[in-house]
Coordinates of C-alpha atoms in Angstrom, one line a residue:
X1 CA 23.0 2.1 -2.8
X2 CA 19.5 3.7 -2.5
X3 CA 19.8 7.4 -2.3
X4 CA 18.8 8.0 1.1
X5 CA 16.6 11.5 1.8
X6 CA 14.5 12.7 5.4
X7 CA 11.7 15.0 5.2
X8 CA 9.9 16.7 8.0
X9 CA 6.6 15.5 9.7
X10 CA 4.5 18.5 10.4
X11 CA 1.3 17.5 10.9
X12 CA -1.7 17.9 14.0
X13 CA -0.9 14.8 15.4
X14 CA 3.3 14.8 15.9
X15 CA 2.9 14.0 19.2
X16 CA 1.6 10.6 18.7
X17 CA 4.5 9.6 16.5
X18 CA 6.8 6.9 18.4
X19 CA 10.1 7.8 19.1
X20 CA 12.6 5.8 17.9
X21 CA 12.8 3.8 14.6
X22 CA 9.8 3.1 13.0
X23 CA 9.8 0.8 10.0
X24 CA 7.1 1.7 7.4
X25 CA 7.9 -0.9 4.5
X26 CA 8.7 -0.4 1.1
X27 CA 12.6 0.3 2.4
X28 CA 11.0 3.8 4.4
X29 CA 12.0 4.2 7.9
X30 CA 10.5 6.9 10.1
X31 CA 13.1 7.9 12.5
X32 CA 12.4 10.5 16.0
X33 CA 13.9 11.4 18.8
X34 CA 13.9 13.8 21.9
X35 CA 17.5 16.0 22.0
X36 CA 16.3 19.3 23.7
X37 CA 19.9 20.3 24.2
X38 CA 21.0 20.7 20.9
X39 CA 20.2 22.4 17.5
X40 CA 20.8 19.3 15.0
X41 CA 20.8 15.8 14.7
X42 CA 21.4 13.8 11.4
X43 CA 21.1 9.6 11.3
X44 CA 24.2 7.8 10.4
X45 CA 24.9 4.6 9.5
X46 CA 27.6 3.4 10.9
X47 CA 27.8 -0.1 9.1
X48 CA 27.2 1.5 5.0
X49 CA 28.6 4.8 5.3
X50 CA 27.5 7.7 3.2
X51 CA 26.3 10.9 4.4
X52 CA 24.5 11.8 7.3
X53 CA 20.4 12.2 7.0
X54 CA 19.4 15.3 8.6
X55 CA 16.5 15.0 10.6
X56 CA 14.2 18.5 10.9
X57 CA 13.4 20.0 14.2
X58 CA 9.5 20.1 15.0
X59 CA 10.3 21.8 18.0
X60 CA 9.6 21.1 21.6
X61 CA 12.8 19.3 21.6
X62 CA 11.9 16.7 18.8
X63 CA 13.6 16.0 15.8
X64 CA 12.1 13.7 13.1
X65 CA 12.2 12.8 9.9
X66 CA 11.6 10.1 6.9
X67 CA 14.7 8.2 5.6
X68 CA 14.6 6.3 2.4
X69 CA 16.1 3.1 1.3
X70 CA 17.1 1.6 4.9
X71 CA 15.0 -1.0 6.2
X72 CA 14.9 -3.7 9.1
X73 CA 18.7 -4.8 10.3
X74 CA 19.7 -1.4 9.7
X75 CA 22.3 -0.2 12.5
X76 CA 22.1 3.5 13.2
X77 CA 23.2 6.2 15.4
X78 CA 22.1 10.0 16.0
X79 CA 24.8 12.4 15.3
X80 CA 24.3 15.5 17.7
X81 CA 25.3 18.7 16.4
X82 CA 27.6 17.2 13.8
X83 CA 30.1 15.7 16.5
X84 CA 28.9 13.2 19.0
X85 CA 26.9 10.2 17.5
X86 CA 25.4 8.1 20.3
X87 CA 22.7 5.4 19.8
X88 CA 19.2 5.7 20.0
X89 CA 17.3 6.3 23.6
X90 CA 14.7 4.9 22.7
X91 CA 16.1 2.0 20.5
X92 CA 14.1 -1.3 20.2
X93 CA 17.4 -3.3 20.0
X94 CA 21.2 -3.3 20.6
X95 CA 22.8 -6.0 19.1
X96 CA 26.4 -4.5 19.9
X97 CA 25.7 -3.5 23.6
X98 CA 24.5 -0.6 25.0
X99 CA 27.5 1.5 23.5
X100 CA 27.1 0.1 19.7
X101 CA 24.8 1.6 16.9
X102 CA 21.0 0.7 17.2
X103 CA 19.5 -1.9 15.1
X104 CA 16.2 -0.9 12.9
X105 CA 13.6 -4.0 14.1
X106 CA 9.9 -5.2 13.2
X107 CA 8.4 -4.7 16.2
X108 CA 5.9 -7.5 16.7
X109 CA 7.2 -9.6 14.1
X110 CA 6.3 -13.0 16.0
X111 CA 3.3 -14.9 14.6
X112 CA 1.5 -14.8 18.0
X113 CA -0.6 -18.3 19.1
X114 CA -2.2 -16.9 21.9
X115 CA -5.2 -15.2 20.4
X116 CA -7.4 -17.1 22.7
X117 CA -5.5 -16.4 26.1
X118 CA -7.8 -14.1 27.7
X119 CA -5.5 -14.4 31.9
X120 CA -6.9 -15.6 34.9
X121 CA -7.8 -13.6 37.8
X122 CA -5.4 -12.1 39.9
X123 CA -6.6 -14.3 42.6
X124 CA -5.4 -17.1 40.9
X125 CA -1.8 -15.8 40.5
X126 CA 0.7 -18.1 41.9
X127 CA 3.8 -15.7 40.9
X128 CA 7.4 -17.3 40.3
X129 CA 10.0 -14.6 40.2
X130 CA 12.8 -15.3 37.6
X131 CA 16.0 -14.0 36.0
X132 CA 16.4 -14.4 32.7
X133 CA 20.3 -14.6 32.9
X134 CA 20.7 -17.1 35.7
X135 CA 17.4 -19.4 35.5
X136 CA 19.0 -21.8 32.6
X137 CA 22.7 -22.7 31.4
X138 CA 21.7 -20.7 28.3
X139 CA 20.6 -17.7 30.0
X140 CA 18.1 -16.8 27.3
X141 CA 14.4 -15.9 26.4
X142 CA 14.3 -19.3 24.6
X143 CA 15.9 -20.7 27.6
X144 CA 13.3 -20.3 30.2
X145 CA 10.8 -21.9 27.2
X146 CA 12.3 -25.0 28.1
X147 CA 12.0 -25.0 32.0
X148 CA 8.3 -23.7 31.7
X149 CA 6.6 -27.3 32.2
X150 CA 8.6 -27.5 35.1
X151 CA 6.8 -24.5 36.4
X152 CA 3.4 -25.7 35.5
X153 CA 4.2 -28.9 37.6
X154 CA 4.8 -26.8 41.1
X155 CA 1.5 -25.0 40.5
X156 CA 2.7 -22.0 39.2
X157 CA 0.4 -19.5 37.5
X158 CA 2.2 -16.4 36.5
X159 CA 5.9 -16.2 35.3
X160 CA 7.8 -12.5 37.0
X161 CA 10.6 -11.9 34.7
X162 CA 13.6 -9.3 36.4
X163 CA 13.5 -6.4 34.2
X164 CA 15.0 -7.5 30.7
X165 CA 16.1 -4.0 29.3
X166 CA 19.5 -3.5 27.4
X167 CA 22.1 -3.3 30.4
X168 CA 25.8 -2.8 30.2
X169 CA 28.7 -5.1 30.8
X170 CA 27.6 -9.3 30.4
X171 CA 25.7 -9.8 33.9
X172 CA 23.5 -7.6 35.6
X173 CA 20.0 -8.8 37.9
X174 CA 18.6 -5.8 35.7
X175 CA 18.3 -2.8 37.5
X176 CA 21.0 -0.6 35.2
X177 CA 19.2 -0.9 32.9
X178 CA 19.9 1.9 29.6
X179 CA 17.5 1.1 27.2
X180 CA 14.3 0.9 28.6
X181 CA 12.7 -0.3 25.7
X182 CA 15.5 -3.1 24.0
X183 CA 15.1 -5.9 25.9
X184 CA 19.0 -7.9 26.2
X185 CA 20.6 -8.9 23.3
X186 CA 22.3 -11.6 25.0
X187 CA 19.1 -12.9 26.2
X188 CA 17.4 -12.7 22.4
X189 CA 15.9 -9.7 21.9
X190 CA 12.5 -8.5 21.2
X191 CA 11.8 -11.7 19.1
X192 CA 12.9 -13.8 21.8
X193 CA 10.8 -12.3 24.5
X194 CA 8.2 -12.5 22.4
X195 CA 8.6 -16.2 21.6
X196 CA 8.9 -16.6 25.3
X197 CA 5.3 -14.6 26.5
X198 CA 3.7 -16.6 23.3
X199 CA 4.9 -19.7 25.3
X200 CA 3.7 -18.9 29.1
X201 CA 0.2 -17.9 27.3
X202 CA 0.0 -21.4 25.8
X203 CA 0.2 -23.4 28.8
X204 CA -2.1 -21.3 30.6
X205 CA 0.7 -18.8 32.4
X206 CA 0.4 -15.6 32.9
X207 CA 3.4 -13.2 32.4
X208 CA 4.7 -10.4 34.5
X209 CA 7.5 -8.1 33.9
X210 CA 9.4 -5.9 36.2
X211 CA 10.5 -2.3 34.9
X212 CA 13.3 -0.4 36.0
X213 CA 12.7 3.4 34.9

């Protein structure tokens, strides 16, 4: 295994790091999070083992730091204060639910079609309301794909998804939402979604999405 180091990130500009997991290629992984309430927190991997990866405190709350030799699939979790590991608040994906490790992801990984979709004035919107979960048998991103012609054919001009983020339990219309920024794993993810806005823009729909905060 890759020996596995973090290093701080002191610079001018900390504050516009993301939080969360931030793949940087090359098998580097930038990892930060907001803990005001305690004094450390470390990375873990809950799938490889090995030790924990300290992150360093830039203060404010923050912790940060540069982990080497992890990459995109990774599963992860913030251990607080050497004793309670939790996942990640603001974690792009949870492929185990919203009480299993976090998953490292590329965000904006989908080759995107839709460089010429510029919308349509809001005048124009002709707004169908949806939930993922319940609209097909599948209950998935790639689901709705598959139903969106019937949507063009009533008229319809802009999809309105219920908000998508990581919720507990199997069914949920979306307003418990944990993970504000995972959108379900049951209903495919980040790539999933993105397949699915890729699709509304190439038949001319624009896309909506409700948020929960």
């Amino acid at each position: 295994m890759t020996e596995k180091r973090a290093c701080s990130i002191k610079t001018a500009v900390d504050w516009q790091f993301n939080l969360g997991a931030t793949l940087l290629g090359h098998g580097t992984v930038r990892f930060r999070v907001w803990a005001p309430r305690v004094q450390a927190v470390s990375v873990v991997l809950p799938h490889r083992g090995g030790n924990p990866v300290p992150l360093a405190a830039e203060g404010n709350g923050y912790f940060s730091g540069i982990a080497m030799g992890i990459g995109e699939g990774e599963r992860y979790l913030y251990l607080l204060d050497g004793e309670t590991a939790l996942p990640d608040p603001a974690s792009r994906f949870q492929p185990e639910g919203v009480h299993g490790p976090s998953q490292v992801v590329v965000v904006n990984r989908s080759i995107w079609s839709d460089s010429g979709w510029t919308g349509i004035p809001l005048s124009d919107y002709i707004v169908y309301e949806l939930h993922v979960g319940t609209f097909t048998p599948s209950g998935t991103f790639d689901g709705v794909i598959t139903r969106l012609d019937y949507l063009c054919d009533l008229g319809i001009t802009a999809v309105e998804l219920m908000p998508v983020a990581q919720f507990p339990g199997e069914r949920n219309w979306g307003y418990d939402g944990v993970y504000p920024f995972a959108p379900q794993n049951s209903y495919g993810g980040s790539d999933g979604l993105q397949r699915l806005v890729d699709a509304c823009h190439s038949r001319g729909l624009a896309v909506i999405l409700d948020v929960v905060y």
